[in-house]
mmCIF file of C-alpha atoms in Angstrom:
data_model
loop_
_atom_site.group_PDB
_atom_site.id
_atom_site.type_symbol
_atom_site.label_atom_id
_atom_site.label_comp_id
_atom_site.label_asym_id
_atom_site.label_seq_id
_atom_site.Cartn_x
_atom_site.Cartn_y
_atom_site.Cartn_z
ATOM 1 C CA UNK T 1 21.394 -29.715 9.184
ATOM 2 C CA UNK T 2 19.720 -32.250 7.084
ATOM 3 C CA UNK T 3 18.276 -29.414 4.974
ATOM 4 C CA UNK T 4 21.596 -27.828 3.943
ATOM 5 C CA UNK T 5 22.451 -30.251 1.333
ATOM 6 C CA UNK T 6 19.229 -30.071 -0.565
ATOM 7 C CA UNK T 7 19.230 -26.386 -0.276
ATOM 8 C CA UNK T 8 22.666 -25.899 -1.467
ATOM 9 C CA UNK T 9 21.951 -28.382 -4.350
ATOM 10 C CA UNK T 10 18.829 -26.735 -5.437
ATOM 11 C CA UNK T 11 20.416 -23.332 -5.232
ATOM 12 C CA UNK T 12 23.273 -24.734 -7.358
ATOM 13 C CA UNK T 13 20.808 -26.092 -9.977
ATOM 14 C CA UNK T 14 19.109 -22.824 -9.858
ATOM 15 C CA UNK T 15 22.304 -20.984 -10.767
ATOM 16 C CA UNK T 16 23.206 -23.303 -13.518
ATOM 17 C CA UNK T 17 19.502 -23.222 -15.073
ATOM 18 C CA UNK T 18 19.278 -19.443 -14.615
ATOM 19 C CA UNK T 19 22.687 -18.852 -16.106
ATOM 20 C CA UNK T 20 21.989 -21.071 -19.046
ATOM 21 C CA UNK T 21 18.519 -19.596 -19.547
ATOM 22 C CA UNK T 22 19.750 -16.127 -19.527
ATOM 23 C CA UNK T 23 22.593 -16.925 -21.811
ATOM 24 C CA UNK T 24 20.108 -18.377 -24.360
ATOM 25 C CA UNK T 25 17.288 -15.897 -23.793
ATOM 26 C CA UNK T 26 14.855 -18.277 -21.956
ATOM 27 C CA UNK T 27 13.615 -18.623 -18.375
ATOM 28 C CA UNK T 28 15.612 -21.484 -16.624
ATOM 29 C CA UNK T 29 12.542 -23.738 -16.306
ATOM 30 C CA UNK T 30 13.493 -25.932 -19.068
ATOM 31 C CA UNK T 31 16.705 -26.802 -17.469
ATOM 32 C CA UNK T 32 15.611 -26.581 -13.886
ATOM 33 C CA UNK T 33 12.817 -29.231 -14.213
ATOM 34 C CA UNK T 34 14.985 -31.950 -15.509
ATOM 35 C CA UNK T 35 17.668 -31.250 -12.965
ATOM 36 C CA UNK T 36 15.128 -31.448 -10.148
ATOM 37 C CA UNK T 37 13.617 -34.548 -11.360
ATOM 38 C CA UNK T 38 16.898 -36.148 -12.302
ATOM 39 C CA UNK T 39 19.064 -35.141 -9.334
ATOM 40 C CA UNK T 40 16.602 -34.965 -6.486
ATOM 41 C CA UNK T 41 14.146 -37.610 -7.896
ATOM 42 C CA UNK T 42 11.303 -35.139 -7.489
ATOM 43 C CA UNK T 43 7.932 -35.801 -9.247
ATOM 44 C CA UNK T 44 7.368 -33.719 -12.381
ATOM 45 C CA UNK T 45 4.478 -31.833 -10.646
ATOM 46 C CA UNK T 46 6.777 -30.900 -7.687
ATOM 47 C CA UNK T 47 9.576 -29.756 -9.925
ATOM 48 C CA UNK T 48 7.151 -27.650 -12.094
ATOM 49 C CA UNK T 49 5.616 -26.092 -9.109
ATOM 50 C CA UNK T 50 9.259 -24.949 -7.988
ATOM 51 C CA UNK T 51 10.062 -23.940 -11.633
ATOM 52 C CA UNK T 52 7.085 -21.691 -12.004
ATOM 53 C CA UNK T 53 8.326 -19.734 -8.986
ATOM 54 C CA UNK T 54 11.557 -19.166 -10.635
ATOM 55 C CA UNK T 55 9.836 -18.073 -13.903
ATOM 56 C CA UNK T 56 7.855 -15.450 -12.118
ATOM 57 C CA UNK T 57 11.253 -14.251 -10.441
ATOM 58 C CA UNK T 58 13.166 -14.189 -13.647
ATOM 59 C CA UNK T 59 10.310 -12.439 -15.492
ATOM 60 C CA UNK T 60 10.350 -9.633 -12.705
ATOM 61 C CA UNK T 61 14.132 -9.280 -13.043
ATOM 62 C CA UNK T 62 14.237 -9.044 -16.865
ATOM 63 C CA UNK T 63 11.127 -6.781 -17.049
ATOM 64 C CA UNK T 64 12.627 -4.468 -14.509
ATOM 65 C CA UNK T 65 15.703 -4.126 -16.960
ATOM 66 C CA UNK T 66 13.628 -3.581 -20.061
ATOM 67 C CA UNK T 67 10.893 -1.217 -18.666
ATOM 68 C CA UNK T 68 10.678 2.094 -20.374
ATOM 69 C CA UNK T 69 13.153 1.033 -23.021
ATOM 70 C CA UNK T 70 10.368 0.726 -25.612
ATOM 71 C CA UNK T 71 11.360 -2.872 -26.612
ATOM 72 C CA UNK T 72 8.423 -4.477 -24.719
ATOM 73 C CA UNK T 73 5.417 -4.318 -27.143
ATOM 74 C CA UNK T 74 2.576 -4.117 -24.466
ATOM 75 C CA UNK T 75 -0.143 -3.979 -27.157
ATOM 76 C CA UNK T 76 0.803 -7.185 -28.726
ATOM 77 C CA UNK T 77 1.888 -8.674 -25.426
ATOM 78 C CA UNK T 78 -1.374 -8.191 -23.738
ATOM 79 C CA UNK T 79 -3.321 -9.695 -26.595
ATOM 80 C CA UNK T 80 -1.057 -12.761 -26.531
ATOM 81 C CA UNK T 81 -1.306 -12.911 -22.760
ATOM 82 C CA UNK T 82 -5.094 -13.459 -22.962
ATOM 83 C CA UNK T 83 -4.440 -16.817 -24.784
ATOM 84 C CA UNK T 84 -1.250 -17.612 -22.784
ATOM 85 C CA UNK T 85 -2.913 -17.149 -19.504
ATOM 86 C CA UNK T 86 -6.018 -19.259 -20.532
ATOM 87 C CA UNK T 87 -3.488 -22.016 -21.683
ATOM 88 C CA UNK T 88 -1.678 -21.615 -18.408
ATOM 89 C CA UNK T 89 -4.735 -22.106 -16.216
ATOM 90 C CA UNK T 90 -5.943 -25.059 -18.228
ATOM 91 C CA UNK T 91 -2.412 -26.552 -18.182
ATOM 92 C CA UNK T 92 -2.180 -26.052 -14.329
ATOM 93 C CA UNK T 93 -5.510 -27.824 -13.710
ATOM 94 C CA UNK T 94 -4.636 -30.674 -16.272
ATOM 95 C CA UNK T 95 -1.238 -31.236 -14.759
ATOM 96 C CA UNK T 96 -2.977 -32.200 -11.537
ATOM 97 C CA UNK T 97 -4.846 -35.111 -13.251
ATOM 98 C CA UNK T 98 -1.866 -36.439 -15.554
ATOM 99 C CA UNK T 99 0.295 -39.314 -14.541
ATOM 100 C CA UNK T 100 4.051 -38.745 -13.896
ATOM 101 C CA UNK T 101 4.888 -40.812 -16.999
ATOM 102 C CA UNK T 102 2.630 -38.676 -19.303
ATOM 103 C CA UNK T 103 4.022 -35.418 -18.058
ATOM 104 C CA UNK T 104 7.487 -36.640 -18.607
ATOM 105 C CA UNK T 105 6.742 -37.787 -22.057
ATOM 106 C CA UNK T 106 5.182 -34.401 -22.960
ATOM 107 C CA UNK T 107 8.302 -32.756 -21.735
ATOM 108 C CA UNK T 108 10.651 -34.906 -23.760
ATOM 109 C CA UNK T 109 8.648 -34.418 -26.852
ATOM 110 C CA UNK T 110 8.341 -30.750 -26.395
ATOM 111 C CA UNK T 111 12.093 -30.104 -25.895
ATOM 112 C CA UNK T 112 12.752 -32.441 -28.864
ATOM 113 C CA UNK T 113 10.473 -30.458 -31.213
ATOM 114 C CA UNK T 114 11.877 -27.139 -30.173
ATOM 115 C CA UNK T 115 15.434 -28.501 -30.676
ATOM 116 C CA UNK T 116 14.528 -29.758 -34.238
ATOM 117 C CA UNK T 117 12.919 -26.246 -35.136
ATOM 118 C CA UNK T 118 15.956 -24.507 -33.905
ATOM 119 C CA UNK T 119 18.363 -26.565 -35.800
ATOM 120 C CA UNK T 120 16.224 -26.197 -39.097
ATOM 121 C CA UNK T 121 16.400 -22.466 -38.864
ATOM 122 C CA UNK T 122 19.930 -22.061 -37.849
ATOM 123 C CA UNK T 123 21.019 -19.614 -40.610
ATOM 124 C CA UNK T 124 17.649 -18.074 -41.482
ATOM 125 C CA UNK T 125 16.793 -14.344 -40.874
ATOM 126 C CA UNK T 126 13.130 -14.056 -40.861
ATOM 127 C CA UNK T 127 12.407 -10.440 -39.722
ATOM 128 C CA UNK T 128 12.406 -7.515 -42.159
ATOM 129 C CA UNK T 129 13.280 -4.334 -40.228
ATOM 130 C CA UNK T 130 13.046 -0.974 -41.610
ATOM 131 C CA UNK T 131 14.276 2.545 -40.640
ATOM 132 C CA UNK T 132 11.273 4.312 -41.953
ATOM 133 C CA UNK T 133 7.522 3.671 -42.550
ATOM 134 C CA UNK T 134 4.842 3.056 -40.151
ATOM 135 C CA UNK T 135 4.231 -0.024 -38.101
ATOM 136 C CA UNK T 136 0.757 -1.748 -38.272
ATOM 137 C CA UNK T 137 -1.706 -2.071 -35.562
ATOM 138 C CA UNK T 138 0.309 -4.565 -33.423
ATOM 139 C CA UNK T 139 3.606 -3.561 -34.757
ATOM 140 C CA UNK T 140 6.278 -0.956 -33.106
ATOM 141 C CA UNK T 141 9.135 1.063 -33.328
ATOM 142 C CA UNK T 142 12.219 0.974 -31.019
ATOM 143 C CA UNK T 143 15.459 2.499 -30.719
ATOM 144 C CA UNK T 144 18.485 0.209 -31.494
ATOM 145 C CA UNK T 145 21.538 1.408 -29.656
ATOM 146 C CA UNK T 146 24.157 -0.696 -31.430
ATOM 147 C CA UNK T 147 22.874 0.703 -34.889
ATOM 148 C CA UNK T 148 21.964 4.253 -33.555
ATOM 149 C CA UNK T 149 18.596 4.450 -35.161
ATOM 150 C CA UNK T 150 15.002 3.644 -34.693
ATOM 151 C CA UNK T 151 13.770 0.140 -36.092
ATOM 152 C CA UNK T 152 10.298 -0.248 -37.419
ATOM 153 C CA UNK T 153 8.582 -3.692 -37.511
ATOM 154 C CA UNK T 154 5.223 -4.835 -38.697
ATOM 155 C CA UNK T 155 3.542 -7.890 -37.022
ATOM 156 C CA UNK T 156 2.362 -10.630 -39.406
ATOM 157 C CA UNK T 157 0.200 -13.778 -38.901
ATOM 158 C CA UNK T 158 -1.396 -12.576 -35.635
ATOM 159 C CA UNK T 159 -3.774 -15.651 -35.485
ATOM 160 C CA UNK T 160 -0.733 -17.945 -35.548
ATOM 161 C CA UNK T 161 1.095 -15.923 -32.596
ATOM 162 C CA UNK T 162 -2.210 -16.244 -30.641
ATOM 163 C CA UNK T 163 -2.464 -20.001 -31.119
ATOM 164 C CA UNK T 164 1.289 -20.423 -30.399
ATOM 165 C CA UNK T 165 0.530 -18.455 -27.035
ATOM 166 C CA UNK T 166 -2.168 -20.642 -26.176
ATOM 167 C CA UNK T 167 0.102 -23.781 -26.629
ATOM 168 C CA UNK T 168 2.979 -21.960 -24.783
ATOM 169 C CA UNK T 169 0.751 -21.053 -21.897
ATOM 170 C CA UNK T 170 -0.496 -24.731 -21.711
ATOM 171 C CA UNK T 171 3.069 -25.994 -21.792
ATOM 172 C CA UNK T 172 3.884 -23.341 -18.972
ATOM 173 C CA UNK T 173 1.056 -24.685 -16.743
ATOM 174 C CA UNK T 174 1.666 -28.469 -17.659
ATOM 175 C CA UNK T 175 5.495 -28.416 -17.165
ATOM 176 C CA UNK T 176 6.435 -25.429 -15.193
ATOM 177 C CA UNK T 177 8.392 -23.907 -18.170
ATOM 178 C CA UNK T 178 8.089 -20.128 -19.076
ATOM 179 C CA UNK T 179 6.531 -20.722 -22.484
ATOM 180 C CA UNK T 180 9.127 -18.343 -23.951
ATOM 181 C CA UNK T 181 10.845 -21.386 -25.340
ATOM 182 C CA UNK T 182 7.931 -21.581 -27.801
ATOM 183 C CA UNK T 183 6.874 -17.972 -28.106
ATOM 184 C CA UNK T 184 10.219 -16.419 -28.965
ATOM 185 C CA UNK T 185 11.105 -18.566 -31.918
ATOM 186 C CA UNK T 186 7.437 -18.275 -33.141
ATOM 187 C CA UNK T 187 7.355 -14.570 -32.956
ATOM 188 C CA UNK T 188 10.699 -14.115 -34.686
ATOM 189 C CA UNK T 189 10.409 -16.811 -37.197
ATOM 190 C CA UNK T 190 6.968 -16.480 -38.509
ATOM 191 C CA UNK T 191 5.351 -13.182 -37.230
ATOM 192 C CA UNK T 192 8.008 -10.651 -38.041
ATOM 193 C CA UNK T 193 8.871 -9.517 -34.491
ATOM 194 C CA UNK T 194 12.514 -8.706 -33.989
ATOM 195 C CA UNK T 195 14.397 -10.852 -31.519
ATOM 196 C CA UNK T 196 14.938 -7.984 -28.869
ATOM 197 C CA UNK T 197 11.301 -7.292 -28.935
ATOM 198 C CA UNK T 198 10.220 -10.844 -28.910
ATOM 199 C CA UNK T 199 12.526 -11.820 -25.807
ATOM 200 C CA UNK T 200 11.666 -8.703 -23.930
ATOM 201 C CA UNK T 201 7.836 -8.998 -24.505
ATOM 202 C CA UNK T 202 7.992 -12.767 -23.783
ATOM 203 C CA UNK T 203 9.845 -12.042 -20.468
ATOM 204 C CA UNK T 204 6.806 -9.786 -19.430
ATOM 205 C CA UNK T 205 4.444 -12.488 -20.571
ATOM 206 C CA UNK T 206 5.979 -15.392 -18.776
ATOM 207 C CA UNK T 207 5.614 -14.176 -15.342
ATOM 208 C CA UNK T 208 1.889 -13.525 -15.715
ATOM 209 C CA UNK T 209 1.424 -16.785 -17.553
ATOM 210 C CA UNK T 210 3.170 -18.648 -14.682
ATOM 211 C CA UNK T 211 0.815 -16.893 -12.172
ATOM 212 C CA UNK T 212 -2.172 -18.517 -14.055
ATOM 213 C CA UNK T 213 -1.133 -21.809 -12.961
ATOM 214 C CA UNK T 214 1.201 -21.080 -9.849
ATOM 215 C CA UNK T 215 -1.713 -20.727 -7.238
ATOM 216 C CA UNK T 216 -3.119 -24.129 -8.373
ATOM 217 C CA UNK T 217 0.181 -25.793 -7.786
ATOM 218 C CA UNK T 218 0.611 -23.922 -4.523
ATOM 219 C CA UNK T 219 -2.762 -25.091 -3.241
ATOM 220 C CA UNK T 220 -1.949 -28.673 -4.164
ATOM 221 C CA UNK T 221 1.243 -28.564 -2.065
ATOM 222 C CA UNK T 222 3.403 -28.932 -5.260
ATOM 223 C CA UNK T 223 5.571 -25.867 -4.351
ATOM 224 C CA UNK T 224 7.973 -27.012 -1.774
ATOM 225 C CA UNK T 225 8.576 -23.740 0.018
ATOM 226 C CA UNK T 226 12.222 -24.052 1.084
ATOM 227 C CA UNK T 227 13.353 -25.561 -2.324
ATOM 228 C CA UNK T 228 11.508 -23.075 -4.252
ATOM 229 C CA UNK T 229 13.110 -20.129 -2.362
ATOM 230 C CA UNK T 230 16.503 -21.888 -2.788
ATOM 231 C CA UNK T 231 15.688 -22.165 -6.625
ATOM 232 C CA UNK T 232 14.528 -18.666 -6.965
ATOM 233 C CA UNK T 233 17.675 -17.252 -5.180
ATOM 234 C CA UNK T 234 19.940 -19.542 -7.391
ATOM 235 C CA UNK T 235 18.220 -18.520 -10.601
ATOM 236 C CA UNK T 236 18.538 -14.912 -9.765
ATOM 237 C CA UNK T 237 22.385 -15.149 -9.258
ATOM 238 C CA UNK T 238 22.782 -17.451 -12.321
ATOM 239 C CA UNK T 239 20.770 -15.131 -14.619
ATOM 240 C CA UNK T 240 22.883 -12.236 -13.725
ATOM 241 C CA UNK T 241 26.035 -14.000 -14.573
ATOM 242 C CA UNK T 242 24.444 -15.442 -17.935
ATOM 243 C CA UNK T 243 23.342 -11.917 -18.940
ATOM 244 C CA UNK T 244 27.017 -10.777 -18.636
ATOM 245 C CA UNK T 245 28.219 -13.612 -20.951
ATOM 246 C CA UNK T 246 25.508 -13.442 -23.533
ATOM 247 C CA UNK T 247 26.771 -10.467 -25.660
ATOM 248 C CA UNK T 248 30.033 -12.396 -26.240
ATOM 249 C CA UNK T 249 28.393 -15.254 -28.152
ATOM 250 C CA UNK T 250 27.175 -14.976 -31.803
ATOM 251 C CA UNK T 251 23.421 -15.691 -32.462
ATOM 252 C CA UNK T 252 24.423 -18.975 -34.399
ATOM 253 C CA UNK T 253 26.568 -20.234 -31.589
ATOM 254 C CA UNK T 254 23.663 -19.393 -29.147
ATOM 255 C CA UNK T 255 21.236 -21.425 -31.446
ATOM 256 C CA UNK T 256 23.629 -24.514 -31.596
ATOM 257 C CA UNK T 257 24.154 -24.240 -27.854
ATOM 258 C CA UNK T 258 20.273 -24.164 -27.413
ATOM 259 C CA UNK T 259 19.580 -26.975 -29.599
ATOM 260 C CA UNK T 260 22.379 -29.197 -28.122
ATOM 261 C CA UNK T 261 21.131 -28.549 -24.537
ATOM 262 C CA UNK T 262 17.550 -29.288 -25.468
ATOM 263 C CA UNK T 263 18.609 -32.547 -27.099
ATOM 264 C CA UNK T 264 20.445 -33.364 -23.864
ATOM 265 C CA UNK T 265 17.226 -32.510 -21.809
ATOM 266 C CA UNK T 266 14.839 -34.424 -24.150
ATOM 267 C CA UNK T 267 17.129 -37.541 -23.911
ATOM 268 C CA UNK T 268 17.156 -37.258 -20.250
ATOM 269 C CA UNK T 269 13.462 -37.089 -20.019
ATOM 270 C CA UNK T 270 12.974 -39.991 -22.536
ATOM 271 C CA UNK T 271 15.629 -42.090 -20.489
ATOM 272 C CA UNK T 272 13.372 -41.603 -17.355
ATOM 273 C CA UNK T 273 10.596 -43.374 -19.264
ATOM 274 C CA UNK T 274 12.559 -46.517 -19.872
ATOM 275 C CA UNK L 1 -0.804 3.055 -34.971
ATOM 276 C CA UNK L 2 2.589 2.601 -33.040
ATOM 277 C CA UNK L 3 2.539 0.069 -30.078
ATOM 278 C CA UNK L 4 2.797 2.031 -26.792
ATOM 279 C CA UNK L 5 6.288 1.674 -25.304
ATOM 280 C CA UNK L 6 6.605 0.135 -21.824
ATOM 281 C CA UNK L 7 6.031 2.938 -19.112
ATOM 282 C CA UNK L 8 7.668 2.459 -15.690
ATOM 283 C CA UNK L 9 4.265 3.260 -13.909
ATOM 284 C CA UNK L 10 4.159 0.871 -11.117
ATOM 285 C CA UNK L 11 7.618 -0.543 -12.011
ATOM 286 C CA UNK L 12 9.164 0.767 -8.718
ATOM 287 C CA UNK L 13 6.441 -0.960 -6.745
ATOM 288 C CA UNK L 14 6.962 -4.264 -8.714
ATOM 289 C CA UNK L 15 10.670 -4.168 -8.198
ATOM 290 C CA UNK L 16 10.467 -3.299 -4.353
ATOM 291 C CA UNK L 17 8.058 -6.166 -3.870
ATOM 292 C CA UNK L 18 10.368 -8.663 -5.754
ATOM 293 C CA UNK L 19 13.314 -7.490 -3.765
ATOM 294 C CA UNK L 20 11.417 -7.918 -0.572
ATOM 295 C CA UNK L 21 10.165 -11.342 -1.652
ATOM 296 C CA UNK L 22 13.867 -12.389 -2.336
ATOM 297 C CA UNK L 23 14.850 -10.918 1.089
ATOM 298 C CA UNK L 24 12.030 -12.876 2.924
ATOM 299 C CA UNK L 25 13.158 -16.205 1.096
ATOM 300 C CA UNK L 26 16.812 -15.647 1.897
ATOM 301 C CA UNK L 27 15.954 -14.881 5.605
ATOM 302 C CA UNK L 28 13.609 -17.896 5.705
ATOM 303 C CA UNK L 29 16.264 -20.277 4.345
ATOM 304 C CA UNK L 30 18.825 -18.863 6.952
ATOM 305 C CA UNK L 31 16.436 -19.271 9.698
ATOM 306 C CA UNK L 32 15.667 -22.935 8.590
ATOM 307 C CA UNK L 33 19.348 -23.788 8.400
ATOM 308 C CA UNK L 34 19.694 -22.577 12.041
ATOM 309 C CA UNK L 35 16.785 -25.066 12.983
ATOM 310 C CA UNK L 36 13.747 -22.901 13.477
ATOM 311 C CA UNK L 37 11.708 -24.785 10.765
ATOM 312 C CA UNK L 38 8.307 -23.419 11.735
ATOM 313 C CA UNK L 39 9.279 -19.711 11.581
ATOM 314 C CA UNK L 40 11.296 -20.347 8.509
ATOM 315 C CA UNK L 41 8.432 -21.945 6.612
ATOM 316 C CA UNK L 42 6.121 -18.801 7.504
ATOM 317 C CA UNK L 43 8.879 -16.351 6.327
ATOM 318 C CA UNK L 44 9.389 -18.302 3.163
ATOM 319 C CA UNK L 45 5.735 -18.608 2.387
ATOM 320 C CA UNK L 46 5.364 -14.768 2.826
ATOM 321 C CA UNK L 47 8.325 -14.384 0.450
ATOM 322 C CA UNK L 48 6.498 -16.742 -2.172
ATOM 323 C CA UNK L 49 3.271 -14.905 -1.763
ATOM 324 C CA UNK L 50 5.015 -11.638 -2.303
ATOM 325 C CA UNK L 51 6.824 -13.137 -5.433
ATOM 326 C CA UNK L 52 3.456 -14.215 -6.860
ATOM 327 C CA UNK L 53 2.060 -10.747 -6.180
ATOM 328 C CA UNK L 54 4.597 -9.098 -8.468
ATOM 329 C CA UNK L 55 3.138 -10.042 -11.927
ATOM 330 C CA UNK L 56 -0.214 -8.923 -10.667
ATOM 331 C CA UNK L 57 1.240 -5.424 -9.740
ATOM 332 C CA UNK L 58 2.759 -5.288 -13.220
ATOM 333 C CA UNK L 59 -0.665 -6.021 -14.756
ATOM 334 C CA UNK L 60 -2.455 -3.639 -12.798
ATOM 335 C CA UNK L 61 0.001 -0.857 -13.471
ATOM 336 C CA UNK L 62 -0.235 -1.706 -17.202
ATOM 337 C CA UNK L 63 -3.951 -1.219 -17.092
ATOM 338 C CA UNK L 64 -3.759 2.013 -15.461
ATOM 339 C CA UNK L 65 -1.406 3.108 -18.115
ATOM 340 C CA UNK L 66 -3.620 1.961 -21.004
ATOM 341 C CA UNK L 67 -6.679 3.544 -19.338
ATOM 342 C CA UNK L 68 -4.777 6.866 -19.172
ATOM 343 C CA UNK L 69 -3.965 6.343 -22.837
ATOM 344 C CA UNK L 70 -7.461 5.399 -23.673
ATOM 345 C CA UNK L 71 -6.178 2.359 -25.477
ATOM 346 C CA UNK L 72 -9.433 0.323 -25.094
ATOM 347 C CA UNK L 73 -8.323 -2.835 -26.909
ATOM 348 C CA UNK L 74 -5.296 -3.356 -24.697
ATOM 349 C CA UNK L 75 -7.393 -2.318 -21.647
ATOM 350 C CA UNK L 76 -10.009 -5.094 -22.561
ATOM 351 C CA UNK L 77 -7.313 -7.602 -23.046
ATOM 352 C CA UNK L 78 -5.812 -6.786 -19.719
ATOM 353 C CA UNK L 79 -9.173 -7.150 -17.971
ATOM 354 C CA UNK L 80 -9.412 -10.456 -19.739
ATOM 355 C CA UNK L 81 -6.063 -11.592 -18.273
ATOM 356 C CA UNK L 82 -7.196 -10.296 -14.907
ATOM 357 C CA UNK L 83 -10.180 -12.295 -15.018
ATOM 358 C CA UNK L 84 -8.282 -15.512 -15.807
ATOM 359 C CA UNK L 85 -5.850 -14.838 -13.009
ATOM 360 C CA UNK L 86 -8.891 -14.409 -10.433
ATOM 361 C CA UNK L 87 -10.348 -17.619 -11.789
ATOM 362 C CA UNK L 88 -6.995 -19.354 -10.951
ATOM 363 C CA UNK L 89 -6.927 -18.069 -7.649
ATOM 364 C CA UNK L 90 -10.469 -19.061 -6.951
ATOM 365 C CA UNK L 91 -9.781 -22.547 -8.370
ATOM 366 C CA UNK L 92 -6.770 -22.858 -5.926
ATOM 367 C CA UNK L 93 -8.732 -21.746 -2.966
ATOM 368 C CA UNK L 94 -11.607 -24.119 -3.622
#
């Protein structure tokens, strides 16, 4: 009976994090970790371990929905994944040696930086899409159902995308986030990848990236099994609700909501340092 | 060169494994709430292991797809990622 309350609480937090994550095109980890540390007073390592499991589940669910649609760019994704998985592995190992305070500080700074970048690019359109021409080596072509035609895109600044993937993987391993929070904005803002492709490819990447550090957390006892299970089930339900709502919000509204939420998350983590 | 679209090879196995993982976790939680903590933890652990296997299945199915297409660069990248994952598992087991 003593387990009932924590299980229900974590399931509820998972639903909230998964719903908000799906609404904003992210994994729920960036919202789940602060909730677990703030409400249940779990150490960041344990919250990150639980969060990594939800990232794997969310990745599987979203990838299942987009497989075969042509929006996942596997050639680009696999190359990014080499760097993201190395980042994930090193992040997972490093996290075991960092103090709670350092991890909280890294979390607070990361969310603050992403919020600033989001706000600074609120009205910018960065991707030039065409209906004709050939994509380059890592570019692609996909059918856009809302417009009724094929969209062609060319990937630019590949070294930058690889560097961001390494950092995103490292953040994933250190803090239990998916890494999509860094990858999707970078791919769309600087590398010419359309948002649909960036989000779908990132969803594929984050599951494998999380797996690069999840076994290390599991072996260190940082994945509390019953809370992880509750979180995974909660995130699954929440993500389905969020996905239903997301088409009703305009991109600008989504960006404002994302920035506001990240500022709140960052403030919460900074407050834990005081 | 157009990037190859995602192919649902292995997709069903991946999705079945994901569903099995969620069923095991839900069953484990239900058992735990009844009070059989030992059994529950075993069932939940099996669910978590199945969950962690899903990205690996996805990766292997992608590798098979790229081998079939003779896309050597992507295949080499997939092998690199697999090596990192194996390293991670070995580090965890140590």
